Short mmCIF file of N, CA, C and O in Angstrom, two decimals:
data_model
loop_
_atom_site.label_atom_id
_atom_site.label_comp_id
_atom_site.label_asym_id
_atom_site.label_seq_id
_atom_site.Cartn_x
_atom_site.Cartn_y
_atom_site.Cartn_z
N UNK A 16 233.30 73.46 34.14
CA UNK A 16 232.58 72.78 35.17
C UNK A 16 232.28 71.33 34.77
O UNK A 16 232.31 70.46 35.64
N UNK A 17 231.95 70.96 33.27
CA UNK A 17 231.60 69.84 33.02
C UNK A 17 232.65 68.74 32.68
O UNK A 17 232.44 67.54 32.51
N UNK A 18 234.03 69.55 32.61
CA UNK A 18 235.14 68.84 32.92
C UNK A 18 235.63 68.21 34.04
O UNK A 18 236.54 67.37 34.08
N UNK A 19 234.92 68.69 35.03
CA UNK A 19 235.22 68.62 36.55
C UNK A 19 234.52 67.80 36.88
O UNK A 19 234.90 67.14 37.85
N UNK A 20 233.45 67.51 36.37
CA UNK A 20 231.93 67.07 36.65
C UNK A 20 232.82 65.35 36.14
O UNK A 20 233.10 64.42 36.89
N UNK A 21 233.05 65.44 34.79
CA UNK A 21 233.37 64.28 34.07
C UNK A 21 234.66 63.24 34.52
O UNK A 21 234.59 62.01 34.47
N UNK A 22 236.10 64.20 35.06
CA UNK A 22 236.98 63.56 35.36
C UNK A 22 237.40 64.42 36.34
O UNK A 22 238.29 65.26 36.14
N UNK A 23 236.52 64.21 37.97
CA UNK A 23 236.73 64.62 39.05
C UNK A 23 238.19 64.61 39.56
O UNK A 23 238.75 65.56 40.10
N UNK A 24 238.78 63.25 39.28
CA UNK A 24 240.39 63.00 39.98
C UNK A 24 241.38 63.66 39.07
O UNK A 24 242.53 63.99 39.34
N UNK A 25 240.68 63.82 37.89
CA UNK A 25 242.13 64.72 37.28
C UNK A 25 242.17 66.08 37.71
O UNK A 25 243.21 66.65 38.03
N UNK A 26 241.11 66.58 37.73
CA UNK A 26 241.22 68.05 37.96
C UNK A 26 240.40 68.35 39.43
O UNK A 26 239.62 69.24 39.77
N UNK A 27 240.90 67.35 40.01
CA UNK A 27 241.20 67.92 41.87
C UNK A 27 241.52 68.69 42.38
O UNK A 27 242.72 68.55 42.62
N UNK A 28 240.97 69.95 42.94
CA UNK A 28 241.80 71.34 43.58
C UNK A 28 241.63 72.15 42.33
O UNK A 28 242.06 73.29 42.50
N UNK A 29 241.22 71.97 41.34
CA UNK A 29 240.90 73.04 40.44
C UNK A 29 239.78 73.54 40.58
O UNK A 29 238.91 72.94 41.21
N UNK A 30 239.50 75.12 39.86
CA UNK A 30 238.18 75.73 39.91
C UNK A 30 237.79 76.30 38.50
O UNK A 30 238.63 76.57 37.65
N UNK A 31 236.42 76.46 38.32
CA UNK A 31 236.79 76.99 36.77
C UNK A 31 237.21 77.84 36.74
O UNK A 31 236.86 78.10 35.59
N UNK A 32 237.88 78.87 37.12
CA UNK A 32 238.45 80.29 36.92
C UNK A 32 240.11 79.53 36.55
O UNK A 32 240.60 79.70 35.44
N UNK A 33 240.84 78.70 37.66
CA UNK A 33 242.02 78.00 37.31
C UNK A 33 242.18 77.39 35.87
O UNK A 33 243.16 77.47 35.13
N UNK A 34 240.92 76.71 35.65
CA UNK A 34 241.65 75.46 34.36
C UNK A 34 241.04 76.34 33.04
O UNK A 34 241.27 75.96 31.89
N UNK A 35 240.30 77.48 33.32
CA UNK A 35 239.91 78.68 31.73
C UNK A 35 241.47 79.16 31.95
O UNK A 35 242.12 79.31 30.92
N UNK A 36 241.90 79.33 32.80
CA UNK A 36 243.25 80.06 32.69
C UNK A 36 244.36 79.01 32.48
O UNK A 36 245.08 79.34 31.54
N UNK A 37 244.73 77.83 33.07
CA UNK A 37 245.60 76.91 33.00
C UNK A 37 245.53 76.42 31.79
O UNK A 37 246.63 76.09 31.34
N UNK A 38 244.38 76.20 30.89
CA UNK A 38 244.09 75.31 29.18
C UNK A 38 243.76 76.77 29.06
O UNK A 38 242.59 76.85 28.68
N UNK A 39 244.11 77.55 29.16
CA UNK A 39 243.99 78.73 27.94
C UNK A 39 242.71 78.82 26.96
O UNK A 39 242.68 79.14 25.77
N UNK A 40 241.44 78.36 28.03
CA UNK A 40 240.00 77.88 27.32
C UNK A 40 239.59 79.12 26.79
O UNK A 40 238.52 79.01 26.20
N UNK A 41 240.21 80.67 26.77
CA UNK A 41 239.41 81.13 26.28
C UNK A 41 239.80 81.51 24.76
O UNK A 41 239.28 81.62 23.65
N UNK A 42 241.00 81.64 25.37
CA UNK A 42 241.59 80.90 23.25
C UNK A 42 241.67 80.29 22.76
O UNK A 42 242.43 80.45 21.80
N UNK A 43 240.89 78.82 22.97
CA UNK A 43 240.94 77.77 22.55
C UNK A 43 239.11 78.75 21.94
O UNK A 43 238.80 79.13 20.81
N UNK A 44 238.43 78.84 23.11
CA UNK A 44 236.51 79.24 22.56
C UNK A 44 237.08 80.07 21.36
O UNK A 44 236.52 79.86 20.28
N UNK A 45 238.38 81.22 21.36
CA UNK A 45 238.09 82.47 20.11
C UNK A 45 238.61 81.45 18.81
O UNK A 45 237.77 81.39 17.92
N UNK A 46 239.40 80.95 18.64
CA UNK A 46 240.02 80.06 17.49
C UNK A 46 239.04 79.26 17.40
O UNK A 46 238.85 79.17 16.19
N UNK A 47 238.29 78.60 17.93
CA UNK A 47 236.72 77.49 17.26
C UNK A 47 236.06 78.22 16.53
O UNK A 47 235.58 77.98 15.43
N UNK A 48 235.99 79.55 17.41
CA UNK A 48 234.79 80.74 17.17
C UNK A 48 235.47 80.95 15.23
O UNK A 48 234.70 80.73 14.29
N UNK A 49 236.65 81.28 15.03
CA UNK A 49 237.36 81.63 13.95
C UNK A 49 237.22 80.76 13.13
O UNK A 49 237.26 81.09 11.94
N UNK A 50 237.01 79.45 13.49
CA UNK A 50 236.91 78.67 12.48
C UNK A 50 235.68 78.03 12.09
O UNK A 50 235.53 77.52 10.98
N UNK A 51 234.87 78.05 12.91
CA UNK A 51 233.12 78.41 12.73
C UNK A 51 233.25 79.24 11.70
O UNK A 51 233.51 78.85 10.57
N UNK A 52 233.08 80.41 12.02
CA UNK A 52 233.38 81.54 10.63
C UNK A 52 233.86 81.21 9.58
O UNK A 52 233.21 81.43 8.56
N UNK A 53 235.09 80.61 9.51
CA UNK A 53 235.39 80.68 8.29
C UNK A 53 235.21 79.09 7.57
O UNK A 53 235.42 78.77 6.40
N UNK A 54 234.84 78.39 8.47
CA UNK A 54 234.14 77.20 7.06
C UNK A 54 232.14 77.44 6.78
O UNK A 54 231.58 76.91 5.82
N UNK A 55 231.54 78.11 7.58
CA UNK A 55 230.26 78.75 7.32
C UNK A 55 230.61 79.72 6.50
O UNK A 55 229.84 79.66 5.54
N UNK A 56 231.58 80.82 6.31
CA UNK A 56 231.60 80.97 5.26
C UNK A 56 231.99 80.61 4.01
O UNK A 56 231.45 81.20 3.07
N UNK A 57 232.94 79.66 3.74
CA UNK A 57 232.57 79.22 2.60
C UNK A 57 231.64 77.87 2.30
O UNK A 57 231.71 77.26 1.23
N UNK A 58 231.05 77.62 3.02
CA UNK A 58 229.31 77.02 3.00
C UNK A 58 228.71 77.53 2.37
O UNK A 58 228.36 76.99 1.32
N UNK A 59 228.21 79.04 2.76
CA UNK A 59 227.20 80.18 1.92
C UNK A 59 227.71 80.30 0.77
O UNK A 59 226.83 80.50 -0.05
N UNK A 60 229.08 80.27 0.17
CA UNK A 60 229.66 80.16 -1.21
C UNK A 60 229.22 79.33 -1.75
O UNK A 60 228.39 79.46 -2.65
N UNK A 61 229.85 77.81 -1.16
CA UNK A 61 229.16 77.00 -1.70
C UNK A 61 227.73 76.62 -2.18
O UNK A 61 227.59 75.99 -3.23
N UNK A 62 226.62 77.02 -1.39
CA UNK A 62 225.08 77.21 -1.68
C UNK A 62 224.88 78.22 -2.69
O UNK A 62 224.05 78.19 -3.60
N UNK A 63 226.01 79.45 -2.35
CA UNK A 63 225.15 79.91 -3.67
C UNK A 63 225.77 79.95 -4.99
O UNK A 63 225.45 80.55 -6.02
N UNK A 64 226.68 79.20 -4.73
CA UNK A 64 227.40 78.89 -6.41
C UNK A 64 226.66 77.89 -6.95
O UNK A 64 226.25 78.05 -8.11
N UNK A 65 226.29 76.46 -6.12
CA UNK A 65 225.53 75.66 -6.68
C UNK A 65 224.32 75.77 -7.06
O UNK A 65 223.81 75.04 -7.91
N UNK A 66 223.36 77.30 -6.08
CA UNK A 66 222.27 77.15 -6.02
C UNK A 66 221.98 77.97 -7.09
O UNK A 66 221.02 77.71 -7.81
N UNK A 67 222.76 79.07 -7.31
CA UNK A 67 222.48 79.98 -8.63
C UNK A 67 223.15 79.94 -9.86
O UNK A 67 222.80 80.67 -10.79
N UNK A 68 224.15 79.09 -9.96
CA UNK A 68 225.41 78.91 -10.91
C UNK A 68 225.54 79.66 -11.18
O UNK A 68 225.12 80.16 -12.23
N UNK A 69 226.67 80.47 -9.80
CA UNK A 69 227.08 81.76 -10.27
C UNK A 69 228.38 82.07 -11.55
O UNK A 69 228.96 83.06 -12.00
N UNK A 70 228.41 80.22 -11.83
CA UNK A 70 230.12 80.12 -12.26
C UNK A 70 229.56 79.07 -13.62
O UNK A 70 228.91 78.03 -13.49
N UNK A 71 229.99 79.65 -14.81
CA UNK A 71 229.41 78.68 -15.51
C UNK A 71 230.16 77.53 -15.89
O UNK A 71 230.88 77.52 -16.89
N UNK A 72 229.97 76.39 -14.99
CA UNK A 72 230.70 75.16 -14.97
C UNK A 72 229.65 73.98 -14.99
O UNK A 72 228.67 74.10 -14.25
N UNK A 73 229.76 72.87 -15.75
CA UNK A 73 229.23 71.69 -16.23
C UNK A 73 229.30 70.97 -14.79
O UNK A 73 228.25 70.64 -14.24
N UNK A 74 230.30 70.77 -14.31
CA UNK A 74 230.81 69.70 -13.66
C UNK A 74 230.56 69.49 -12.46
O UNK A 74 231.49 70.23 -12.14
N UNK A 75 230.18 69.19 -11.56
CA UNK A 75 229.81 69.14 -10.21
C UNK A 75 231.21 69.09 -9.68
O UNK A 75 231.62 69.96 -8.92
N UNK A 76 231.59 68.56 -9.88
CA UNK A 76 232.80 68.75 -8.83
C UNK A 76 234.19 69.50 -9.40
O UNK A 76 234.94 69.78 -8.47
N UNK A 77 234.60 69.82 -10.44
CA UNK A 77 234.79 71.47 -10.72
C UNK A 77 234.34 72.74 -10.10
O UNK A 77 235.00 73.75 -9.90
N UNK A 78 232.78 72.45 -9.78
CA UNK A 78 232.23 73.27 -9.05
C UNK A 78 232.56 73.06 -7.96
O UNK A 78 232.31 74.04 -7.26
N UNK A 79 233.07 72.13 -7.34
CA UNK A 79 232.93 71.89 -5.87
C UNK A 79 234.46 72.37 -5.47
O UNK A 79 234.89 73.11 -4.59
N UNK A 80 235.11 71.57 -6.56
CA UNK A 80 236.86 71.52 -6.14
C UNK A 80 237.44 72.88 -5.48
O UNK A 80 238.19 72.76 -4.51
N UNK A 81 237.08 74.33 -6.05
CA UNK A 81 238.39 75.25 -4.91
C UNK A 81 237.37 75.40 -3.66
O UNK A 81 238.02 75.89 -2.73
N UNK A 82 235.82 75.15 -3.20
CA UNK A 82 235.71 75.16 -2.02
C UNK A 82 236.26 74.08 -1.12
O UNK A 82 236.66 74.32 0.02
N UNK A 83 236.27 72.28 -1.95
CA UNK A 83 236.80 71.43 -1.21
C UNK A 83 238.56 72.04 -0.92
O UNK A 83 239.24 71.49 -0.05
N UNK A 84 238.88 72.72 -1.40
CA UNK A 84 240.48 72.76 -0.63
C UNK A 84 240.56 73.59 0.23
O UNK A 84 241.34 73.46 1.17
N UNK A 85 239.68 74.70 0.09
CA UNK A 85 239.20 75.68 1.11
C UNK A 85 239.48 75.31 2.34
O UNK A 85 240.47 75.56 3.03
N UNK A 86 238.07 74.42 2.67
CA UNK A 86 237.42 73.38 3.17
C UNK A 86 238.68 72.80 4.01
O UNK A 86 238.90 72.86 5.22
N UNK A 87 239.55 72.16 2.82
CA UNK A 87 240.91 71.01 3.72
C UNK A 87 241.89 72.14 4.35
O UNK A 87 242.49 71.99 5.42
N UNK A 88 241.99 73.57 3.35
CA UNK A 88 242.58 74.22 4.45
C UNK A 88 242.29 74.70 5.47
O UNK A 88 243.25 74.58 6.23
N UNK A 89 241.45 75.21 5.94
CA UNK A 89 240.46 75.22 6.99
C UNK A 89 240.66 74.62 8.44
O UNK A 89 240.81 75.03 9.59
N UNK A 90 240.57 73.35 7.72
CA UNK A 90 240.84 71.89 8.84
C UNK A 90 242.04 71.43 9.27
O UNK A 90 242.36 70.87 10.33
N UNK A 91 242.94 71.87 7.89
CA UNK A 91 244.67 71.75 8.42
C UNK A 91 244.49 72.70 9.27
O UNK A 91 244.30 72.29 10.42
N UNK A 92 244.49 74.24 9.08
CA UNK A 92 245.22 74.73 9.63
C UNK A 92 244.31 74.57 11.36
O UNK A 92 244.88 74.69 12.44
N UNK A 93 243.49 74.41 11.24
CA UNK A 93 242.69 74.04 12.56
C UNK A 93 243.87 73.06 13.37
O UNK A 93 244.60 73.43 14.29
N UNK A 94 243.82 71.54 12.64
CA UNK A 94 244.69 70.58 13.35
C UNK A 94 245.84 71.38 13.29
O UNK A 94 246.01 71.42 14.51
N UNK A 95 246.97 72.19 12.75
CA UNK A 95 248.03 72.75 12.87
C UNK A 95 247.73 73.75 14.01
O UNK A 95 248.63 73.65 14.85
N UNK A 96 247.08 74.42 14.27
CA UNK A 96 246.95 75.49 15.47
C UNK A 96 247.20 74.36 17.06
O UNK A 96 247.86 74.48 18.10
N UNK A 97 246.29 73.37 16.51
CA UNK A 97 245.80 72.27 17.81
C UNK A 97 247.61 71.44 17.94
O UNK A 97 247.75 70.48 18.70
N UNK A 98 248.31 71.74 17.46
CA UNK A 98 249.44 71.44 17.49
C UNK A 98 250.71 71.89 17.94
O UNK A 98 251.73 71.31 18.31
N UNK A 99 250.13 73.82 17.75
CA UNK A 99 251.04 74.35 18.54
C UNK A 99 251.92 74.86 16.63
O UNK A 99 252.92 75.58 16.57
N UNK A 100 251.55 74.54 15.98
CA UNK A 100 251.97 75.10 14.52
C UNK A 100 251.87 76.53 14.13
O UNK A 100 252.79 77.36 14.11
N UNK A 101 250.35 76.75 13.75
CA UNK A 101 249.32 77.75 13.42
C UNK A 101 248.75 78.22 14.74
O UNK A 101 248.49 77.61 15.79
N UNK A 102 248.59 79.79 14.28
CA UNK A 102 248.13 80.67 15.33
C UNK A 102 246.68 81.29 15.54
O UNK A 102 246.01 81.63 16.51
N UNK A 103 246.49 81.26 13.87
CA UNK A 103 245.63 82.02 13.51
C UNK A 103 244.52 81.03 12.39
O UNK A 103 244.77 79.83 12.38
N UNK A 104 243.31 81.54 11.47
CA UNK A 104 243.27 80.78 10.55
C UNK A 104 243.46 81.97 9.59
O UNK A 104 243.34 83.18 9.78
N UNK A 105 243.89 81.08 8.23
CA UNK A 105 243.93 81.81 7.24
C UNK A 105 242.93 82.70 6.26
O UNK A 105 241.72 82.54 6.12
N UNK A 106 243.69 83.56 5.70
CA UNK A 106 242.50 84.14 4.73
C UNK A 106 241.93 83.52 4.10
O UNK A 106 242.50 82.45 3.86
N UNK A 107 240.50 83.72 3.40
CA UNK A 107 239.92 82.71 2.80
C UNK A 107 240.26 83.78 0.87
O UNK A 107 240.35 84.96 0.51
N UNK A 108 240.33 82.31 0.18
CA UNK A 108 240.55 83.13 -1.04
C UNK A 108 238.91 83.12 -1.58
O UNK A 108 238.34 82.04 -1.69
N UNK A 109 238.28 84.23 -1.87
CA UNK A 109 237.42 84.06 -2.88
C UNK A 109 237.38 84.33 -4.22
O UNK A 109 238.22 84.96 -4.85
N UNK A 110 235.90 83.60 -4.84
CA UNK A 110 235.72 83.49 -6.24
C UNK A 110 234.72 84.74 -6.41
O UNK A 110 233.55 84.94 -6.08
N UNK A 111 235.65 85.45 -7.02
CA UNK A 111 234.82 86.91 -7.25
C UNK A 111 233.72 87.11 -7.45
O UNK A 111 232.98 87.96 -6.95
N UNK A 112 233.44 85.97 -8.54
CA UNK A 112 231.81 86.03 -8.85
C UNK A 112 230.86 85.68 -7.80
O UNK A 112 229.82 86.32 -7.64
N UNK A 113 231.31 84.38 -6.87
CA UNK A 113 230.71 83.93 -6.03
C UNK A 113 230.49 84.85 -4.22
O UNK A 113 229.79 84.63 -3.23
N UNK A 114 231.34 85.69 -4.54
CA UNK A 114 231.47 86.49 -3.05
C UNK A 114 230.90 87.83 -3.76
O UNK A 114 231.10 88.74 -2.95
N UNK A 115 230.42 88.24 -4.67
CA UNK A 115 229.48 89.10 -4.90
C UNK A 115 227.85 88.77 -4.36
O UNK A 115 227.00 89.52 -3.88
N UNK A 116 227.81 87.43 -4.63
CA UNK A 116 226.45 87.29 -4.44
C UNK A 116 226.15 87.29 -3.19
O UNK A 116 224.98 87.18 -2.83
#
């Protein structure tokens, strides 16, 4: 509706029942939804590796580094889906120690 609302002349003669079905909006909402999930979860990794040092590492960003790639995979494969690449998102790998807690 707020598409309609925003750029009235493009989507002229449309209804929202047409353009959820024409942009495929509701698999576009489940794949956000998927990827919500999976960078919140490795967020909560991240908090509690830093917050409890579940990993005994000196380094801040040692500590940080396999969530930051996580993280970039995450976002590729996001922009790769938005491309028509990727379908799905990927498994997330965890750090044993850290997905216990």
């Amino acid at each position: 509706e707020k598409m309609m609302l925003c750029e009235p002349q493009r989507w002229e003669g449309e209804t929202v029942e047409s353009l959820t079905e024409k942009l495929s909006l509701e698999a576009v909402v489940e794949r956000y939804w998927q990827h919500y999930q999976q960078v919140m979860s490795i967020e909560r990794r991240v908090y509690a590796d830093a917050s409890l040092q579940l990993r005994d590492i000196d380094s801040s960003f040692a500590r940080a580094e396999p969530y930051l790639s996580e993280l970039q995979d995450a976002m590729g494969s996001l922009a790769a889906w938005g491309e028509g690449k990727d379908t799905e998102s990927k498994p997330q790998k965890k750090d044993k120690k850290v997905a216990a807690a």
